[in-house]
């Protein structure tokens, strides 16, 4: 591989940088991080890159939109270290997470379809406390208290103990909030959606958010395809 790196056309850091609208320092940083193979040096210590480095940079930048910067960097380091199987495993994890996010979106859509005006009314005769609800959702009780302060849930207080009691509508709102957080929405974005859901006929804002969420998942899936194609080209170029 050492001979491969030094054969063929010689490229300067600025040549790689200009192609992708990067700074030359960014290219050097990527090399130091192991995202690019180590560059050869001139007798005066200047870096010289090759088409192999250009392919590596293209692959990395194509992987980022679908997998994120950290995962893309880890994949490239694994490939450059000759651990292709480890790189494939990490890519599989990203695809598995995308599938899980799609399932989460489907669950939110199902919940929205099942939402009826009667669901908004609280049920004083029944309810759950903060600990069991936090356990069901896989979050901390502190998270639910934060959601309460943000207006996402409105639990009543038990008159005898003062404990928070989450009725069926609160549990529904907490589940929707949790799933929307998984979709990348901020608390301040979720609050008006939940408020609209609580009010009669308040389903449209949530439907719009879910449409946007689905579009982003689709874009992520296509970005993964683009990243896979560039990574395969890089693997073939490495030989």
JSON list of N, CA, C and O in Angstrom, two decimals, residues 13 22 24 56 79 81 95 97 101 108 126 137 141 148 156 175 181 183 186 190 192 196 202 207-208 226:
[
{"chain": "A", "resi": 13, "resn": "UNK", "atom": "N", "xyz": [-2.63, 19.50, -0.76]},
{"chain": "A", "resi": 13, "resn": "UNK", "atom": "CA", "xyz": [-3.82, 19.64, 0.10]},
{"chain": "A", "resi": 13, "resn": "UNK", "atom": "C", "xyz": [-4.86, 20.59, -0.49]},
{"chain": "A", "resi": 13, "resn": "UNK", "atom": "O", "xyz": [-6.05, 20.33, -0.40]},
{"chain": "A", "resi": 22, "resn": "UNK", "atom": "N", "xyz": [-13.53, 22.81, 0.93]},
{"chain": "A", "resi": 22, "resn": "UNK", "atom": "CA", "xyz": [-12.99, 22.73, 2.28]},
{"chain": "A", "resi": 22, "resn": "UNK", "atom": "C", "xyz": [-11.76, 23.62, 2.41]},
{"chain": "A", "resi": 22, "resn": "UNK", "atom": "O", "xyz": [-11.23, 24.12, 1.42]},
{"chain": "A", "resi": 24, "resn": "UNK", "atom": "N", "xyz": [-7.72, 23.86, 3.52]},
{"chain": "A", "resi": 24, "resn": "UNK", "atom": "CA", "xyz": [-6.60, 22.92, 3.51]},
{"chain": "A", "resi": 24, "resn": "UNK", "atom": "C", "xyz": [-6.36, 22.35, 4.91]},
{"chain": "A", "resi": 24, "resn": "UNK", "atom": "O", "xyz": [-5.94, 21.21, 5.06]},
{"chain": "A", "resi": 56, "resn": "UNK", "atom": "N", "xyz": [-10.79, 8.70, -0.91]},
{"chain": "A", "resi": 56, "resn": "UNK", "atom": "CA", "xyz": [-11.10, 8.57, 0.51]},
{"chain": "A", "resi": 56, "resn": "UNK", "atom": "C", "xyz": [-11.89, 9.77, 1.01]},
{"chain": "A", "resi": 56, "resn": "UNK", "atom": "O", "xyz": [-12.87, 9.62, 1.76]},
{"chain": "A", "resi": 79, "resn": "UNK", "atom": "N", "xyz": [-11.53, 1.16, 7.60]},
{"chain": "A", "resi": 79, "resn": "UNK", "atom": "CA", "xyz": [-11.13, 0.76, 6.25]},
{"chain": "A", "resi": 79, "resn": "UNK", "atom": "C", "xyz": [-9.65, 1.01, 6.04]},
{"chain": "A", "resi": 79, "resn": "UNK", "atom": "O", "xyz": [-8.92, 0.16, 5.52]},
{"chain": "A", "resi": 81, "resn": "UNK", "atom": "N", "xyz": [-7.36, 1.09, 8.16]},
{"chain": "A", "resi": 81, "resn": "UNK", "atom": "CA", "xyz": [-6.55, 0.19, 8.99]},
{"chain": "A", "resi": 81, "resn": "UNK", "atom": "C", "xyz": [-6.67, -1.27, 8.54]},
{"chain": "A", "resi": 81, "resn": "UNK", "atom": "O", "xyz": [-6.11, -2.17, 9.17]},
{"chain": "A", "resi": 95, "resn": "UNK", "atom": "N", "xyz": [-27.77, 1.42, 9.66]},
{"chain": "A", "resi": 95, "resn": "UNK", "atom": "CA", "xyz": [-28.98, 0.99, 8.95]},
{"chain": "A", "resi": 95, "resn": "UNK", "atom": "C", "xyz": [-30.02, 0.46, 9.94]},
{"chain": "A", "resi": 95, "resn": "UNK", "atom": "O", "xyz": [-31.22, 0.69, 9.76]},
{"chain": "A", "resi": 97, "resn": "UNK", "atom": "N", "xyz": [-30.40, 1.44, 13.00]},
{"chain": "A", "resi": 97, "resn": "UNK", "atom": "CA", "xyz": [-30.98, 2.60, 13.68]},
{"chain": "A", "resi": 97, "resn": "UNK", "atom": "C", "xyz": [-32.00, 3.30, 12.80]},
{"chain": "A", "resi": 97, "resn": "UNK", "atom": "O", "xyz": [-33.06, 3.75, 13.27]},
{"chain": "A", "resi": 101, "resn": "UNK", "atom": "N", "xyz": [-35.85, 3.88, 13.66]},
{"chain": "A", "resi": 101, "resn": "UNK", "atom": "CA", "xyz": [-36.49, 5.19, 13.58]},
{"chain": "A", "resi": 101, "resn": "UNK", "atom": "C", "xyz": [-37.75, 5.13, 12.70]},
{"chain": "A", "resi": 101, "resn": "UNK", "atom": "O", "xyz": [-38.75, 5.81, 12.99]},
{"chain": "A", "resi": 108, "resn": "UNK", "atom": "N", "xyz": [-45.78, 6.36, 16.02]},
{"chain": "A", "resi": 108, "resn": "UNK", "atom": "CA", "xyz": [-46.39, 7.68, 16.22]},
{"chain": "A", "resi": 108, "resn": "UNK", "atom": "C", "xyz": [-47.59, 7.85, 15.29]},
{"chain": "A", "resi": 108, "resn": "UNK", "atom": "O", "xyz": [-48.64, 8.34, 15.70]},
{"chain": "A", "resi": 126, "resn": "UNK", "atom": "N", "xyz": [-58.23, 6.90, 37.36]},
{"chain": "A", "resi": 126, "resn": "UNK", "atom": "CA", "xyz": [-57.08, 6.04, 37.13]},
{"chain": "A", "resi": 126, "resn": "UNK", "atom": "C", "xyz": [-55.87, 6.89, 36.79]},
{"chain": "A", "resi": 126, "resn": "UNK", "atom": "O", "xyz": [-55.99, 8.07, 36.51]},
{"chain": "A", "resi": 137, "resn": "UNK", "atom": "N", "xyz": [-41.20, 4.28, 29.41]},
{"chain": "A", "resi": 137, "resn": "UNK", "atom": "CA", "xyz": [-40.65, 5.02, 28.28]},
{"chain": "A", "resi": 137, "resn": "UNK", "atom": "C", "xyz": [-39.14, 4.85, 28.12]},
{"chain": "A", "resi": 137, "resn": "UNK", "atom": "O", "xyz": [-38.57, 5.18, 27.09]},
{"chain": "A", "resi": 141, "resn": "UNK", "atom": "N", "xyz": [-37.01, 9.94, 35.52]},
{"chain": "A", "resi": 141, "resn": "UNK", "atom": "CA", "xyz": [-38.11, 10.74, 36.08]},
{"chain": "A", "resi": 141, "resn": "UNK", "atom": "C", "xyz": [-37.82, 12.22, 35.89]},
{"chain": "A", "resi": 141, "resn": "UNK", "atom": "O", "xyz": [-38.75, 13.02, 35.66]},
{"chain": "A", "resi": 148, "resn": "UNK", "atom": "N", "xyz": [-42.75, 18.27, 31.83]},
{"chain": "A", "resi": 148, "resn": "UNK", "atom": "CA", "xyz": [-43.86, 18.96, 32.49]},
{"chain": "A", "resi": 148, "resn": "UNK", "atom": "C", "xyz": [-43.62, 20.47, 32.50]},
{"chain": "A", "resi": 148, "resn": "UNK", "atom": "O", "xyz": [-44.52, 21.27, 32.20]},
{"chain": "A", "resi": 156, "resn": "UNK", "atom": "N", "xyz": [-51.80, 15.67, 37.10]},
{"chain": "A", "resi": 156, "resn": "UNK", "atom": "CA", "xyz": [-52.45, 16.24, 38.28]},
{"chain": "A", "resi": 156, "resn": "UNK", "atom": "C", "xyz": [-51.70, 15.78, 39.52]},
{"chain": "A", "resi": 156, "resn": "UNK", "atom": "O", "xyz": [-50.81, 14.92, 39.43]},
{"chain": "A", "resi": 175, "resn": "UNK", "atom": "N", "xyz": [-45.87, 9.67, 25.49]},
{"chain": "A", "resi": 175, "resn": "UNK", "atom": "CA", "xyz": [-45.38, 8.76, 24.44]},
{"chain": "A", "resi": 175, "resn": "UNK", "atom": "C", "xyz": [-45.13, 9.52, 23.14]},
{"chain": "A", "resi": 175, "resn": "UNK", "atom": "O", "xyz": [-44.13, 9.30, 22.47]},
{"chain": "A", "resi": 181, "resn": "UNK", "atom": "N", "xyz": [-39.17, 13.30, 20.16]},
{"chain": "A", "resi": 181, "resn": "UNK", "atom": "CA", "xyz": [-37.77, 13.57, 20.55]},
{"chain": "A", "resi": 181, "resn": "UNK", "atom": "C", "xyz": [-36.85, 12.62, 19.79]},
{"chain": "A", "resi": 181, "resn": "UNK", "atom": "O", "xyz": [-35.77, 13.03, 19.34]},
{"chain": "A", "resi": 183, "resn": "UNK", "atom": "N", "xyz": [-37.36, 11.58, 16.96]},
{"chain": "A", "resi": 183, "resn": "UNK", "atom": "CA", "xyz": [-37.33, 12.07, 15.59]},
{"chain": "A", "resi": 183, "resn": "UNK", "atom": "C", "xyz": [-36.50, 13.32, 15.40]},
{"chain": "A", "resi": 183, "resn": "UNK", "atom": "O", "xyz": [-36.39, 13.83, 14.29]},
{"chain": "A", "resi": 186, "resn": "UNK", "atom": "N", "xyz": [-37.08, 19.40, 18.98]},
{"chain": "A", "resi": 186, "resn": "UNK", "atom": "CA", "xyz": [-36.75, 20.05, 20.23]},
{"chain": "A", "resi": 186, "resn": "UNK", "atom": "C", "xyz": [-38.01, 20.22, 21.08]},
{"chain": "A", "resi": 186, "resn": "UNK", "atom": "O", "xyz": [-39.13, 20.22, 20.55]},
{"chain": "A", "resi": 190, "resn": "UNK", "atom": "N", "xyz": [-42.00, 20.63, 20.08]},
{"chain": "A", "resi": 190, "resn": "UNK", "atom": "CA", "xyz": [-43.00, 19.62, 20.44]},
{"chain": "A", "resi": 190, "resn": "UNK", "atom": "C", "xyz": [-44.15, 20.24, 21.21]},
{"chain": "A", "resi": 190, "resn": "UNK", "atom": "O", "xyz": [-45.32, 19.84, 21.05]},
{"chain": "A", "resi": 192, "resn": "UNK", "atom": "N", "xyz": [-46.00, 23.05, 21.15]},
{"chain": "A", "resi": 192, "resn": "UNK", "atom": "CA", "xyz": [-47.23, 23.47, 20.46]},
{"chain": "A", "resi": 192, "resn": "UNK", "atom": "C", "xyz": [-47.97, 22.33, 19.78]},
{"chain": "A", "resi": 192, "resn": "UNK", "atom": "O", "xyz": [-49.20, 22.36, 19.66]},
{"chain": "A", "resi": 196, "resn": "UNK", "atom": "N", "xyz": [-51.78, 21.33, 20.62]},
{"chain": "A", "resi": 196, "resn": "UNK", "atom": "CA", "xyz": [-52.80, 21.20, 19.58]},
{"chain": "A", "resi": 196, "resn": "UNK", "atom": "C", "xyz": [-53.49, 19.83, 19.66]},
{"chain": "A", "resi": 196, "resn": "UNK", "atom": "O", "xyz": [-54.69, 19.72, 19.44]},
{"chain": "A", "resi": 202, "resn": "UNK", "atom": "N", "xyz": [-57.00, 18.82, 17.09]},
{"chain": "A", "resi": 202, "resn": "UNK", "atom": "CA", "xyz": [-55.62, 19.29, 17.04]},
{"chain": "A", "resi": 202, "resn": "UNK", "atom": "C", "xyz": [-54.64, 18.32, 16.43]},
{"chain": "A", "resi": 202, "resn": "UNK", "atom": "O", "xyz": [-53.51, 18.23, 16.87]},
{"chain": "A", "resi": 207, "resn": "UNK", "atom": "N", "xyz": [-49.55, 15.85, 12.25]},
{"chain": "A", "resi": 207, "resn": "UNK", "atom": "CA", "xyz": [-49.45, 15.18, 10.96]},
{"chain": "A", "resi": 207, "resn": "UNK", "atom": "C", "xyz": [-48.40, 15.85, 10.07]},
{"chain": "A", "resi": 207, "resn": "UNK", "atom": "O", "xyz": [-47.65, 15.18, 9.36]},
{"chain": "A", "resi": 208, "resn": "UNK", "atom": "N", "xyz": [-48.34, 17.19, 10.12]},
{"chain": "A", "resi": 208, "resn": "UNK", "atom": "CA", "xyz": [-47.34, 17.90, 9.34]},
{"chain": "A", "resi": 208, "resn": "UNK", "atom": "C", "xyz": [-45.93, 17.57, 9.82]},
{"chain": "A", "resi": 208, "resn": "UNK", "atom": "O", "xyz": [-45.00, 17.40, 9.03]},
{"chain": "A", "resi": 226, "resn": "UNK", "atom": "N", "xyz": [-25.91, 6.74, -1.38]},
{"chain": "A", "resi": 226, "resn": "UNK", "atom": "CA", "xyz": [-24.83, 7.51, -2.00]},
{"chain": "A", "resi": 226, "resn": "UNK", "atom": "C", "xyz": [-23.50, 7.23, -1.31]},
{"chain": "A", "resi": 226, "resn": "UNK", "atom": "O", "xyz": [-22.47, 7.03, -1.96]}
]
